[in-house]
Amino acid sequence: MENSQELINVNDLQLDFRHELSAMINGKSLLNCIQCGVCSSGCTVSEWMDLQPHLVVSSLLLGMKERILSSRAIWMCSICHRCTERCPKSVDYSFLLTLLRNLAIEEGHAPPEYTADLENVFSAGFALPLHGSMFKSVNRRRERNGLPELAPADVESIRSIIQVTGLDRCMNKGDEQSNVE
Amino acid sequence: MLNEEYALFLGCTIPIKNQEFEKASRLVLGELGMSLENMDGAGCCPNPVAIQSLNMETWMALAARNIAIAETLDLDVLTLCAGCFETLRSVNHMLKNDSKYKRKVNEILGKAGYEYMGSLDVHHFVSILSQDEMLDKIKSLVTRNLDLKVSSHYGCHLIRPSAHMNFDDPERPLSIDKIMKRIGVQTLDSSEKMTCCGYCARLHPEIGQALSERKMMELQGINADCVVAACPACANQLSNAQRLHNKEETSSSELDVPILYVTELLALAFGHEPRELRMKTKMIRPTALLEKIAEN
Ligand code: SF4
Ligand code: SF4
C-alpha cells in the first residue's frame, strides 16, 4: 500500500465488499464518496497514517477487504469525527472505521487494550478494574470526599448482553473468575 | 423551561478516578437548583472507543440498558463526561430513529430483563449550563472575582458528530466560552484551541502525546492560567502529557498549565475554597492560579 505503483490483481479484489459494508448499520454513506480528499486534509492523525482516509475509502470501494482489515490505518484514528463533520457528501467515515474495526475483530484482530476494557466491564460492570477489595476502597475514598456511595452495577444483565451479542469470545477465559464479591 | 430533576449518569472514570470533578459538579449543579437522582445498577456507558470498536451491537445494547434505567425513573439523563455523553446520546438518537435496530436491541435487552423505550433525552452539564436561563443563574451566584485567562477544551465527543450531539457548533463551539464569560473569566483563542487531546488514539500513545504536548506548549506560550475541560479522559491526557514531557531529559522547557473542570472553575467563582475542592491534589498543581485567586 505504501507503494502507489504496485499492481493490483483484479482476482484478489472482493468486488461485493462495498455491499457488505453498506448493508451494515449506518454503512450506506460509503457509496457517496467523490474522492475530494477533504477528510484527509483535516484528519487529526494524518501525519501518522500509513493510508489516508480518502484512500481507505477508495480501497473499500475497490474491494480491497483484506488489506484494509489488516492495515494500521483503521487503528490509529482518534475518533475526532472531523472527517464525518466536513465530508461534502455526508460519508460517515469515522463510523465506517468503527464498522471496519468490528470486522477486523471478527477475523481475530482484537487489540488487547480494548479486550482489557471488555474484561473489566464483564467482571464488575465498569471499564476500570474493580476486582477484589477495590470496590470497597473506591467507596471509602468517596466517603472521605463527601460523595454518596457508588452502587454496584447490575453485572448479571451486563454479562448476559455481552454473551448474547457473542463478544465473550474476545475475552481471556482465564479472567472470568475475577468477579466482584 | 429546563428540567429541574435529572438521572445522574456517573460512568466509570469520574466516580472512580476523578472524584474531584464529581464533587465540584454536584456542588455547582445543586446550587443551580438541579436535583440529581442516582441511577442504581448503571455501569460503563460503554466506552465509545473500545467497546464500540469491538462490537457495535454490544455497545448499543449496553448503552440502551443504561438509558432504560433512567426511563424507569422517568428522568432525562445528565452526564458529567463527554465520552458517556457521546455514547448515550448517539445510541439514543440512533435507536429513536431506527425501529429495526430498536427491536433488535430490545431482543437482546429482554434476555437481560430490561426494555428500552426511547422516551427521554440525554444531556451533558455543558449542554444544560450554556442555555440562557442557566447562564443568568450562574451569573447571579458569582461571589468571587476570578481574574483569569483560560483556554476552553471542548473535547471532540462533546460536540461531534453534530448529527447526534447537536447543541453547539461542531467546529466553532461557544458553549464553554459562554459559561466562562458569565463568571467573569476571559477565554483565549489560539490555533491549538480545537486540537484533539489524542487520547482516543490510545493504541498508539505517541500520537496523543505529540498532539497534547504541542497543544500545551502553545497554551503555555499565550499565558493561559489553565485549560478548562468537560471530559475526564481529555483532562487526564492533557495533564499526563505535560508530566511525561517534563520527565523527558531532552525537553528544554517545563510545561505547567493546570487542567480544571468547567464545574471546578464555577465552584471557585461561587465562593468554594480550593481546599474543599482538593485543588492541590492535581497532577499539574495550580499553584500560580491559586495565588492569583487569593490576591483577589
Ligand atoms: S471527504 Fe467525503 S467525499 Fe471527500 S474523499 Fe472523504 S469521504 Fe470521500
Ligand atoms: S475521526 Fe479519525 S479518520 Fe476521521 S479525522 Fe478524526 S482522526 Fe482522522
Short mmCIF file of C-alpha atoms and ligand atoms in Angstrom, two decimals:
data_model
loop_
_atom_site.label_atom_id
_atom_site.label_comp_id
_atom_site.label_asym_id
_atom_site.label_seq_id
_atom_site.Cartn_x
_atom_site.Cartn_y
_atom_site.Cartn_z
CA MET A 1 0.00 0.00 0.00
CA GLU A 2 2.99 2.29 0.64
CA ASN A 3 4.00 1.83 -2.97
CA SER A 4 1.39 3.50 -5.13
CA GLN A 5 3.00 1.95 -8.23
CA GLU A 6 2.08 -1.54 -7.12
CA LEU A 7 -0.06 -3.58 -9.49
CA ILE A 8 -3.34 -4.94 -8.21
CA ASN A 9 -4.64 -8.25 -9.44
CA VAL A 10 -8.36 -7.96 -10.03
CA ASN A 11 -8.83 -11.55 -8.89
CA ASP A 12 -7.69 -10.53 -5.41
CA LEU A 13 -10.49 -7.98 -5.05
CA GLN A 14 -13.77 -8.63 -3.33
CA LEU A 15 -15.93 -6.54 -5.56
CA ASP A 16 -19.03 -7.01 -3.42
CA PHE A 17 -17.34 -5.72 -0.26
CA ARG A 18 -18.95 -2.31 -0.75
CA HIS A 19 -22.33 -4.01 -0.50
CA GLU A 20 -21.38 -5.98 2.58
CA LEU A 21 -20.32 -2.74 4.31
CA SER A 22 -23.15 -0.58 3.08
CA ALA A 23 -25.66 -3.10 4.43
CA MET A 24 -24.31 -2.63 7.95
CA ILE A 25 -25.88 -0.04 10.27
CA ASN A 26 -25.10 3.48 9.01
CA GLY A 27 -22.86 1.97 6.33
CA LYS A 28 -24.66 3.27 3.27
CA SER A 29 -22.91 6.62 3.14
CA LEU A 30 -19.74 4.87 1.88
CA LEU A 31 -21.19 4.78 -1.63
CA ASN A 32 -21.40 8.60 -1.85
CA CYS A 33 -17.67 9.31 -1.92
CA ILE A 34 -16.37 11.53 -4.73
CA GLN A 35 -12.68 11.30 -3.66
CA CYS A 36 -12.36 15.01 -2.91
CA GLY A 37 -9.84 14.40 -0.09
CA VAL A 38 -11.44 16.79 2.44
CA CYS A 39 -11.48 14.04 5.08
CA SER A 40 -7.73 13.51 4.77
CA SER A 41 -6.87 17.21 4.69
CA GLY A 42 -8.46 17.79 8.10
CA CYS A 43 -7.63 14.47 9.74
CA THR A 44 -6.21 14.85 13.25
CA VAL A 45 -3.78 11.97 12.83
CA SER A 46 -2.97 12.25 9.10
CA GLU A 47 0.75 12.76 9.79
CA TRP A 48 0.88 9.28 11.36
CA MET A 49 -1.46 7.45 8.95
CA ASP A 50 0.03 4.89 6.58
CA LEU A 51 -3.06 5.24 4.42
CA GLN A 52 -5.04 8.49 4.35
CA PRO A 53 -8.82 8.39 4.93
CA HIS A 54 -9.87 9.09 1.31
CA LEU A 55 -7.56 6.27 0.16
CA VAL A 56 -9.11 3.91 2.69
CA VAL A 57 -12.49 4.79 1.19
CA SER A 58 -11.35 4.23 -2.39
CA SER A 59 -9.73 0.92 -1.39
CA LEU A 60 -13.01 -0.16 0.20
CA LEU A 61 -14.94 0.77 -2.91
CA LEU A 62 -12.46 -1.23 -4.98
CA GLY A 63 -12.98 -4.28 -2.76
CA MET A 64 -9.56 -4.47 -1.07
CA LYS A 65 -11.10 -6.01 2.02
CA GLU A 66 -8.20 -7.97 3.48
CA ARG A 67 -5.66 -5.21 3.03
CA ILE A 68 -7.83 -2.68 4.79
CA LEU A 69 -8.83 -5.01 7.60
CA SER A 70 -5.18 -5.78 8.28
CA SER A 71 -3.98 -2.16 7.88
CA ARG A 72 -2.66 0.02 10.69
CA ALA A 73 -4.79 2.93 9.47
CA ILE A 74 -8.01 1.64 11.00
CA TRP A 75 -6.45 1.56 14.48
CA MET A 76 -4.68 4.95 14.51
CA CYS A 77 -7.76 7.16 14.29
CA SER A 78 -8.51 9.31 17.35
CA ILE A 79 -12.28 9.25 16.60
CA CYS A 80 -12.38 13.05 16.49
CA HIS A 81 -15.17 12.88 13.86
CA ARG A 82 -13.74 15.80 11.84
CA CYS A 83 -13.84 13.74 8.62
CA THR A 84 -17.52 12.93 9.11
CA GLU A 85 -18.31 16.52 10.00
CA ARG A 86 -16.60 18.00 6.94
CA CYS A 87 -17.40 15.50 4.18
CA PRO A 88 -19.36 17.30 1.45
CA LYS A 89 -21.11 14.05 0.53
CA SER A 90 -22.08 13.03 4.08
CA VAL A 91 -19.82 9.99 4.17
CA ASP A 92 -19.73 8.98 7.84
CA TYR A 93 -16.08 7.96 7.75
CA SER A 94 -15.43 7.79 11.49
CA PHE A 95 -18.41 5.47 11.88
CA LEU A 96 -17.30 3.36 8.90
CA LEU A 97 -13.94 2.94 10.62
CA THR A 98 -15.71 1.51 13.62
CA LEU A 99 -17.55 -0.95 11.38
CA LEU A 100 -14.18 -1.93 9.88
CA ARG A 101 -12.75 -2.44 13.35
CA ASN A 102 -15.73 -4.69 14.15
CA LEU A 103 -14.99 -6.76 11.04
CA ALA A 104 -11.27 -6.94 11.78
CA ILE A 105 -12.09 -8.14 15.30
CA GLU A 106 -14.38 -10.84 13.90
CA GLU A 107 -11.34 -12.04 11.99
CA GLY A 108 -9.43 -12.26 15.26
CA HIS A 109 -7.50 -8.96 15.39
CA ALA A 110 -8.84 -7.69 18.75
CA PRO A 111 -6.33 -5.30 20.40
CA PRO A 112 -5.53 -6.34 23.99
CA GLU A 113 -6.06 -2.72 25.19
CA TYR A 114 -9.71 -3.00 24.13
CA THR A 115 -10.33 -6.52 25.36
CA ALA A 116 -8.92 -5.48 28.76
CA ASP A 117 -11.72 -2.87 28.98
CA LEU A 118 -14.25 -5.51 27.95
CA GLU A 119 -12.98 -7.89 30.62
CA ASN A 120 -13.33 -5.17 33.25
CA VAL A 121 -16.90 -4.45 32.12
CA PHE A 122 -17.71 -8.18 32.20
CA SER A 123 -16.19 -8.57 35.64
CA ALA A 124 -17.75 -5.67 37.59
CA GLY A 125 -19.67 -3.56 35.06
CA PHE A 126 -17.15 -0.72 34.82
CA ALA A 127 -14.30 -0.12 32.36
CA LEU A 128 -11.80 0.42 35.17
CA PRO A 129 -10.70 -2.62 37.18
CA LEU A 130 -12.74 -3.08 40.36
CA HIS A 131 -11.97 -6.61 41.48
CA GLY A 132 -11.49 -7.93 44.97
CA SER A 133 -11.44 -5.20 47.59
CA MET A 134 -11.13 -2.38 45.05
CA PHE A 135 -14.83 -1.56 45.04
CA LYS A 136 -14.78 -1.06 48.80
CA SER A 137 -11.72 1.15 48.68
CA VAL A 138 -13.28 3.34 45.98
CA ASN A 139 -16.28 3.82 48.24
CA ARG A 140 -14.08 4.60 51.22
CA ARG A 141 -12.41 7.31 49.16
CA ARG A 142 -15.80 8.60 48.06
CA GLU A 143 -16.90 8.84 51.66
CA ARG A 144 -13.80 10.86 52.57
CA ASN A 145 -14.58 13.16 49.62
CA GLY A 146 -18.15 13.65 50.83
CA LEU A 147 -19.64 11.75 47.89
CA PRO A 148 -22.52 9.24 48.06
CA GLU A 149 -21.72 5.55 47.81
CA LEU A 150 -21.26 4.17 44.29
CA ALA A 151 -23.90 1.49 43.70
CA PRO A 152 -22.67 -1.75 42.15
CA ALA A 153 -23.58 -2.27 38.50
CA ASP A 154 -26.13 -4.92 37.61
CA VAL A 155 -23.37 -7.27 36.48
CA GLU A 156 -25.62 -10.21 35.64
CA SER A 157 -27.50 -8.25 32.98
CA ILE A 158 -24.28 -6.78 31.60
CA ARG A 159 -22.77 -10.26 31.24
CA SER A 160 -25.91 -11.52 29.58
CA ILE A 161 -25.68 -8.73 26.96
CA ILE A 162 -22.01 -9.44 26.29
CA GLN A 163 -22.74 -13.16 25.90
CA VAL A 164 -25.88 -12.78 23.78
CA THR A 165 -24.01 -10.49 21.37
CA GLY A 166 -21.19 -13.03 21.19
CA LEU A 167 -18.47 -10.74 22.45
CA ASP A 168 -17.43 -13.08 25.27
CA ARG A 169 -15.33 -14.93 22.67
CA CYS A 170 -12.91 -11.94 22.71
CA MET A 171 -12.15 -12.36 26.38
CA ASN A 172 -9.34 -14.17 28.10
CA LYS A 173 -11.20 -17.12 29.53
CA GLY A 174 -8.78 -17.29 32.44
CA ASP A 175 -10.02 -13.95 33.76
CA GLU A 176 -13.63 -14.89 34.22
CA GLN A 177 -13.31 -15.86 37.84
CA SER A 178 -12.15 -12.35 38.82
CA ASN A 179 -15.73 -11.37 39.60
CA VAL A 180 -17.00 -8.86 42.14
CA GLU A 181 -17.52 -10.22 45.59
CA MET B 1 -38.05 25.82 30.66
CA LEU B 2 -35.29 23.47 31.68
CA ASN B 3 -35.94 20.41 33.81
CA GLU B 4 -35.01 20.62 37.46
CA GLU B 5 -34.54 16.92 38.03
CA TYR B 6 -32.20 14.58 36.17
CA ALA B 7 -30.98 11.00 36.35
CA LEU B 8 -27.26 11.39 37.03
CA PHE B 9 -25.13 9.05 34.92
CA LEU B 10 -21.67 8.83 36.52
CA GLY B 11 -19.90 6.41 34.19
CA CYS B 12 -16.53 4.95 35.28
CA THR B 13 -13.67 7.46 35.22
CA ILE B 14 -15.36 10.23 37.21
CA PRO B 15 -16.70 8.29 40.22
CA ILE B 16 -13.67 6.00 40.45
CA LYS B 17 -10.67 8.08 39.39
CA ASN B 18 -11.67 11.75 39.15
CA GLN B 19 -13.84 12.18 42.21
CA GLU B 20 -12.77 15.83 42.45
CA PHE B 21 -14.70 16.51 39.22
CA GLU B 22 -17.78 14.81 40.61
CA LYS B 23 -17.50 16.75 43.85
CA ALA B 24 -17.36 20.14 42.10
CA SER B 25 -20.14 19.14 39.70
CA ARG B 26 -22.51 18.04 42.47
CA LEU B 27 -21.86 21.25 44.42
CA VAL B 28 -22.40 23.54 41.46
CA LEU B 29 -25.37 21.77 39.89
CA GLY B 30 -27.07 21.64 43.29
CA GLU B 31 -26.57 25.35 43.84
CA LEU B 32 -28.03 25.98 40.40
CA GLY B 33 -31.21 24.27 41.58
CA MET B 34 -30.81 20.95 39.79
CA SER B 35 -31.62 17.78 41.68
CA LEU B 36 -29.85 14.60 40.68
CA GLU B 37 -31.22 11.08 41.12
CA ASN B 38 -28.79 8.16 41.33
CA MET B 39 -29.05 5.51 38.61
CA ASP B 40 -28.65 2.31 40.62
CA GLY B 41 -27.39 -0.63 38.59
CA ALA B 42 -25.84 1.52 35.85
CA GLY B 43 -22.36 0.59 34.64
CA CYS B 44 -19.92 1.66 31.94
CA CYS B 45 -21.65 3.82 29.28
CA PRO B 46 -19.91 1.81 27.49
CA ASN B 47 -16.71 3.36 26.27
CA PRO B 48 -17.24 4.84 22.79
CA VAL B 49 -13.84 3.70 21.54
CA ALA B 50 -13.00 0.27 22.97
CA ILE B 51 -16.42 -1.37 23.24
CA GLN B 52 -17.84 0.25 20.11
CA SER B 53 -14.75 -0.85 18.16
CA LEU B 54 -15.17 -4.40 19.39
CA ASN B 55 -18.83 -4.75 18.53
CA MET B 56 -21.42 -2.16 17.58
CA GLU B 57 -24.33 -4.28 18.82
CA THR B 58 -22.85 -4.89 22.27
CA TRP B 59 -22.10 -1.16 22.53
CA MET B 60 -25.66 -0.20 21.61
CA ALA B 61 -27.31 -2.75 23.89
CA LEU B 62 -25.17 -1.86 26.93
CA ALA B 63 -25.91 1.83 26.36
CA ALA B 64 -29.63 1.19 25.90
CA ARG B 65 -29.63 -0.70 29.21
CA ASN B 66 -28.26 2.36 30.99
CA ILE B 67 -30.85 4.60 29.34
CA ALA B 68 -33.57 2.12 30.31
CA ILE B 69 -32.62 2.63 33.99
CA ALA B 70 -33.27 6.37 33.62
CA GLU B 71 -36.54 5.56 31.85
CA THR B 72 -37.79 3.72 34.94
CA LEU B 73 -37.12 6.95 36.87
CA ASP B 74 -38.84 8.91 34.09
CA LEU B 75 -35.99 11.45 34.08
CA ASP B 76 -33.70 12.77 31.33
CA VAL B 77 -30.09 11.61 31.68
CA LEU B 78 -27.36 14.03 32.74
CA THR B 79 -23.73 13.04 32.16
CA LEU B 80 -20.55 14.60 33.54
CA CYS B 81 -18.24 13.11 30.89
CA ALA B 82 -18.08 13.80 27.15
CA GLY B 83 -17.39 10.12 26.37
CA CYS B 84 -20.50 8.95 28.24
CA PHE B 85 -22.41 11.78 26.57
CA GLU B 86 -21.36 10.66 23.08
CA THR B 87 -22.26 7.03 23.71
CA LEU B 88 -25.62 7.61 25.39
CA ARG B 89 -26.71 10.50 23.19
CA SER B 90 -25.66 8.74 19.95
CA VAL B 91 -27.25 5.42 20.82
CA ASN B 92 -30.41 7.17 21.98
CA HIS B 93 -30.51 9.11 18.71
CA MET B 94 -29.83 6.05 16.55
CA LEU B 95 -32.41 3.88 18.29
CA LYS B 96 -35.08 6.56 18.31
CA ASN B 97 -34.65 6.88 14.55
CA ASP B 98 -34.32 3.24 13.56
CA SER B 99 -37.14 0.95 14.61
CA LYS B 100 -35.37 -2.09 13.20
CA TYR B 101 -32.36 -1.62 15.48
CA LYS B 102 -34.56 -0.67 18.38
CA ARG B 103 -36.35 -4.01 18.01
CA LYS B 104 -33.05 -5.85 17.72
CA VAL B 105 -31.61 -4.14 20.80
CA ASN B 106 -34.78 -4.86 22.77
CA GLU B 107 -34.49 -8.55 21.90
CA ILE B 108 -31.03 -8.53 23.47
CA LEU B 109 -32.17 -6.46 26.46
CA GLY B 110 -35.22 -8.67 27.01
CA LYS B 111 -32.95 -11.60 27.86
CA ALA B 112 -31.25 -9.37 30.45
CA GLY B 113 -34.56 -8.17 31.91
CA TYR B 114 -34.61 -4.62 30.50
CA GLU B 115 -36.57 -2.68 27.92
CA TYR B 116 -35.53 0.46 26.06
CA MET B 117 -38.44 2.72 25.14
CA GLY B 118 -36.81 5.82 23.69
CA SER B 119 -38.81 8.13 25.92
CA LEU B 120 -36.18 10.61 27.11
CA ASP B 121 -33.18 12.77 26.18
CA VAL B 122 -29.52 12.69 27.17
CA HIS B 123 -27.60 15.82 28.22
CA HIS B 124 -24.11 16.84 29.33
CA PHE B 125 -23.87 19.50 32.01
CA VAL B 126 -22.31 21.83 29.42
CA SER B 127 -25.34 21.49 27.13
CA ILE B 128 -27.58 22.49 30.06
CA LEU B 129 -25.46 25.19 31.70
CA SER B 130 -24.85 27.00 28.40
CA GLN B 131 -28.54 27.76 27.93
CA ASP B 132 -29.59 31.38 28.56
CA GLU B 133 -31.75 30.58 31.56
CA MET B 134 -28.84 28.82 33.29
CA LEU B 135 -26.27 31.41 32.24
CA ASP B 136 -28.28 34.06 34.09
CA LYS B 137 -28.49 31.86 37.17
CA ILE B 138 -24.75 31.24 37.02
CA LYS B 139 -24.04 34.96 36.94
CA SER B 140 -26.29 35.58 39.92
CA LEU B 141 -24.32 33.09 42.06
CA VAL B 142 -20.85 34.52 41.49
CA THR B 143 -19.26 35.76 44.72
CA ARG B 144 -15.58 35.57 43.83
CA ASN B 145 -13.93 37.52 41.08
CA LEU B 146 -11.65 35.20 39.11
CA ASP B 147 -9.25 37.32 37.17
CA LEU B 148 -8.13 34.51 34.87
CA LYS B 149 -7.40 33.82 31.24
CA VAL B 150 -8.28 30.27 30.26
CA SER B 151 -8.43 28.10 27.15
CA SER B 152 -11.62 26.08 26.68
CA HIS B 153 -11.03 22.47 25.68
CA TYR B 154 -14.30 21.14 24.28
CA GLY B 155 -13.30 17.55 23.63
CA CYS B 156 -14.35 16.00 20.31
CA HIS B 157 -17.08 13.84 21.76
CA LEU B 158 -18.92 16.70 23.42
CA ILE B 159 -19.75 18.32 20.09
CA ARG B 160 -19.26 15.77 17.30
CA PRO B 161 -20.77 14.09 15.39
CA SER B 162 -23.15 17.01 15.27
CA ALA B 163 -25.87 14.86 13.73
CA HIS B 164 -26.16 13.27 17.18
CA MET B 165 -24.73 15.81 19.65
CA ASN B 166 -26.38 18.80 18.07
CA PHE B 167 -26.31 21.51 20.73
CA ASP B 168 -23.27 23.55 19.69
CA ASP B 169 -21.30 24.28 16.54
CA PRO B 170 -19.13 21.22 15.71
CA GLU B 171 -16.10 23.27 14.64
CA ARG B 172 -16.51 26.64 16.38
CA PRO B 173 -18.26 25.80 19.60
CA LEU B 174 -19.14 28.52 22.10
CA SER B 175 -20.91 26.83 25.00
CA ILE B 176 -17.95 26.57 27.43
CA ASP B 177 -16.73 30.06 26.49
CA LYS B 178 -20.19 31.43 27.24
CA ILE B 179 -20.21 29.82 30.67
CA MET B 180 -16.74 31.21 31.43
CA LYS B 181 -17.77 34.69 30.36
CA ARG B 182 -20.64 34.66 32.85
CA ILE B 183 -18.27 34.05 35.74
CA GLY B 184 -16.02 36.84 34.51
CA VAL B 185 -13.28 34.60 33.14
CA GLN B 186 -11.62 35.59 29.88
CA THR B 187 -11.27 32.84 27.24
CA LEU B 188 -8.33 32.76 24.86
CA ASP B 189 -8.38 31.89 21.18
CA SER B 190 -5.42 30.17 19.58
CA SER B 191 -4.57 27.92 16.66
CA GLU B 192 -4.46 24.98 19.07
CA LYS B 193 -7.76 25.67 20.82
CA MET B 194 -9.67 22.99 18.90
CA THR B 195 -6.89 20.39 18.80
CA CYS B 196 -7.93 16.93 19.91
CA CYS B 197 -6.08 15.59 23.00
CA GLY B 198 -5.41 12.36 21.12
CA TYR B 199 -6.27 10.03 23.99
CA CYS B 200 -8.65 8.02 21.85
CA ALA B 201 -5.82 7.03 19.51
CA ARG B 202 -4.66 5.09 22.55
CA LEU B 203 -3.34 2.06 20.67
CA HIS B 204 -0.56 4.43 19.54
CA PRO B 205 0.15 6.54 22.64
CA GLU B 206 2.87 8.52 20.81
CA ILE B 207 0.08 10.21 18.81
CA GLY B 208 -1.77 11.50 21.87
CA GLN B 209 1.49 12.55 23.49
CA ALA B 210 2.53 14.59 20.43
CA LEU B 211 -0.89 16.22 19.97
CA SER B 212 -1.27 17.12 23.65
CA GLU B 213 2.31 18.32 24.04
CA ARG B 214 2.04 20.65 21.06
CA LYS B 215 -1.23 21.99 22.33
CA MET B 216 0.05 22.63 25.84
CA MET B 217 3.21 24.34 24.57
CA GLU B 218 1.12 26.79 22.62
CA LEU B 219 -1.24 27.43 25.52
CA GLN B 220 1.67 27.99 27.87
CA GLY B 221 3.11 30.37 25.27
CA ILE B 222 -0.02 32.54 25.29
CA ASN B 223 -0.01 32.52 29.12
CA ALA B 224 -3.19 30.58 29.73
CA ASP B 225 -3.79 30.32 33.51
CA CYS B 226 -5.41 26.94 32.91
CA VAL B 227 -7.29 24.76 30.47
CA VAL B 228 -10.95 24.24 31.25
CA ALA B 229 -12.25 20.81 30.27
CA ALA B 230 -15.51 18.84 30.22
CA CYS B 231 -14.23 15.29 29.79
CA PRO B 232 -12.11 13.34 32.30
CA ALA B 233 -10.25 11.48 29.54
CA CYS B 234 -9.15 14.76 27.92
CA ALA B 235 -8.30 16.30 31.31
CA ASN B 236 -6.15 13.33 32.34
CA GLN B 237 -4.47 13.12 28.94
CA LEU B 238 -3.57 16.83 28.87
CA SER B 239 -2.13 16.62 32.40
CA ASN B 240 -0.27 13.39 31.84
CA ALA B 241 1.28 14.57 28.57
CA GLN B 242 2.81 17.51 30.45
CA ARG B 243 4.15 15.22 33.18
CA LEU B 244 5.76 12.95 30.56
CA HIS B 245 7.18 15.96 28.73
CA ASN B 246 8.75 17.27 31.93
CA LYS B 247 10.32 13.88 32.68
CA GLU B 248 11.99 13.76 29.27
CA GLU B 249 15.66 14.75 29.56
CA THR B 250 15.68 16.30 26.10
CA SER B 251 12.83 18.70 26.97
CA SER B 252 14.15 22.24 27.08
CA SER B 253 11.13 23.75 28.80
CA GLU B 254 8.85 22.76 31.65
CA LEU B 255 5.11 22.62 30.98
CA ASP B 256 2.84 23.58 33.87
CA VAL B 257 -0.61 24.55 32.69
CA PRO B 258 -3.15 23.09 35.14
CA ILE B 259 -6.30 21.44 33.81
CA LEU B 260 -9.52 22.36 35.63
CA TYR B 261 -13.01 21.02 35.08
CA VAL B 262 -15.69 23.52 33.99
CA THR B 263 -17.52 22.88 37.26
CA GLU B 264 -14.33 23.40 39.31
CA LEU B 265 -13.99 26.93 37.99
CA LEU B 266 -17.69 27.52 38.64
CA ALA B 267 -17.29 26.24 42.21
CA LEU B 268 -14.38 28.64 42.77
CA ALA B 269 -16.45 31.50 41.34
CA PHE B 270 -19.35 30.55 43.62
CA GLY B 271 -17.03 31.02 46.59
CA HIS B 272 -15.92 27.48 47.40
CA GLU B 273 -12.44 27.15 48.84
CA PRO B 274 -9.64 25.46 46.85
CA ARG B 275 -9.09 23.17 49.83
CA GLU B 276 -12.65 21.87 49.73
CA LEU B 277 -12.14 21.18 46.02
CA ARG B 278 -8.80 19.43 46.66
CA MET B 279 -7.10 21.66 44.11
CA LYS B 280 -3.65 20.73 45.39
CA THR B 281 -4.08 17.06 44.53
CA LYS B 282 -3.97 17.79 40.78
CA MET B 283 -1.18 16.23 38.74
CA ILE B 284 -0.22 19.69 37.43
CA ARG B 285 -0.54 21.81 40.58
CA PRO B 286 -2.43 25.06 40.02
CA THR B 287 -0.05 26.96 42.30
CA ALA B 288 0.12 30.23 40.36
CA LEU B 289 -3.62 30.14 39.67
CA LEU B 290 -4.45 29.72 43.35
CA GLU B 291 -2.12 32.57 44.30
CA LYS B 292 -3.88 34.78 41.76
CA ILE B 293 -7.26 33.86 43.24
CA ALA B 294 -6.04 34.50 46.80
CA GLU B 295 -4.94 38.01 45.82
CA ASN B 296 -8.42 38.93 44.59
S1 SF4 C 1 -14.48 13.97 2.32
FE1 SF4 C 1 -16.13 12.52 1.84
S2 SF4 C 1 -16.36 12.60 -0.39
FE2 SF4 C 1 -14.39 13.57 0.11
S3 SF4 C 1 -12.89 11.89 -0.10
FE3 SF4 C 1 -13.51 11.98 2.06
S4 SF4 C 1 -15.19 10.51 2.21
FE4 SF4 C 1 -14.93 10.93 0.04
S1 SF4 C 2 -12.15 10.57 13.07
FE1 SF4 C 2 -10.19 9.54 12.67
S2 SF4 C 2 -10.01 9.47 10.47
FE2 SF4 C 2 -11.58 10.99 10.95
S3 SF4 C 2 -10.48 12.95 11.01
FE3 SF4 C 2 -10.53 12.14 13.10
S4 SF4 C 2 -8.64 11.01 13.35
FE4 SF4 C 2 -8.94 11.31 11.13
#
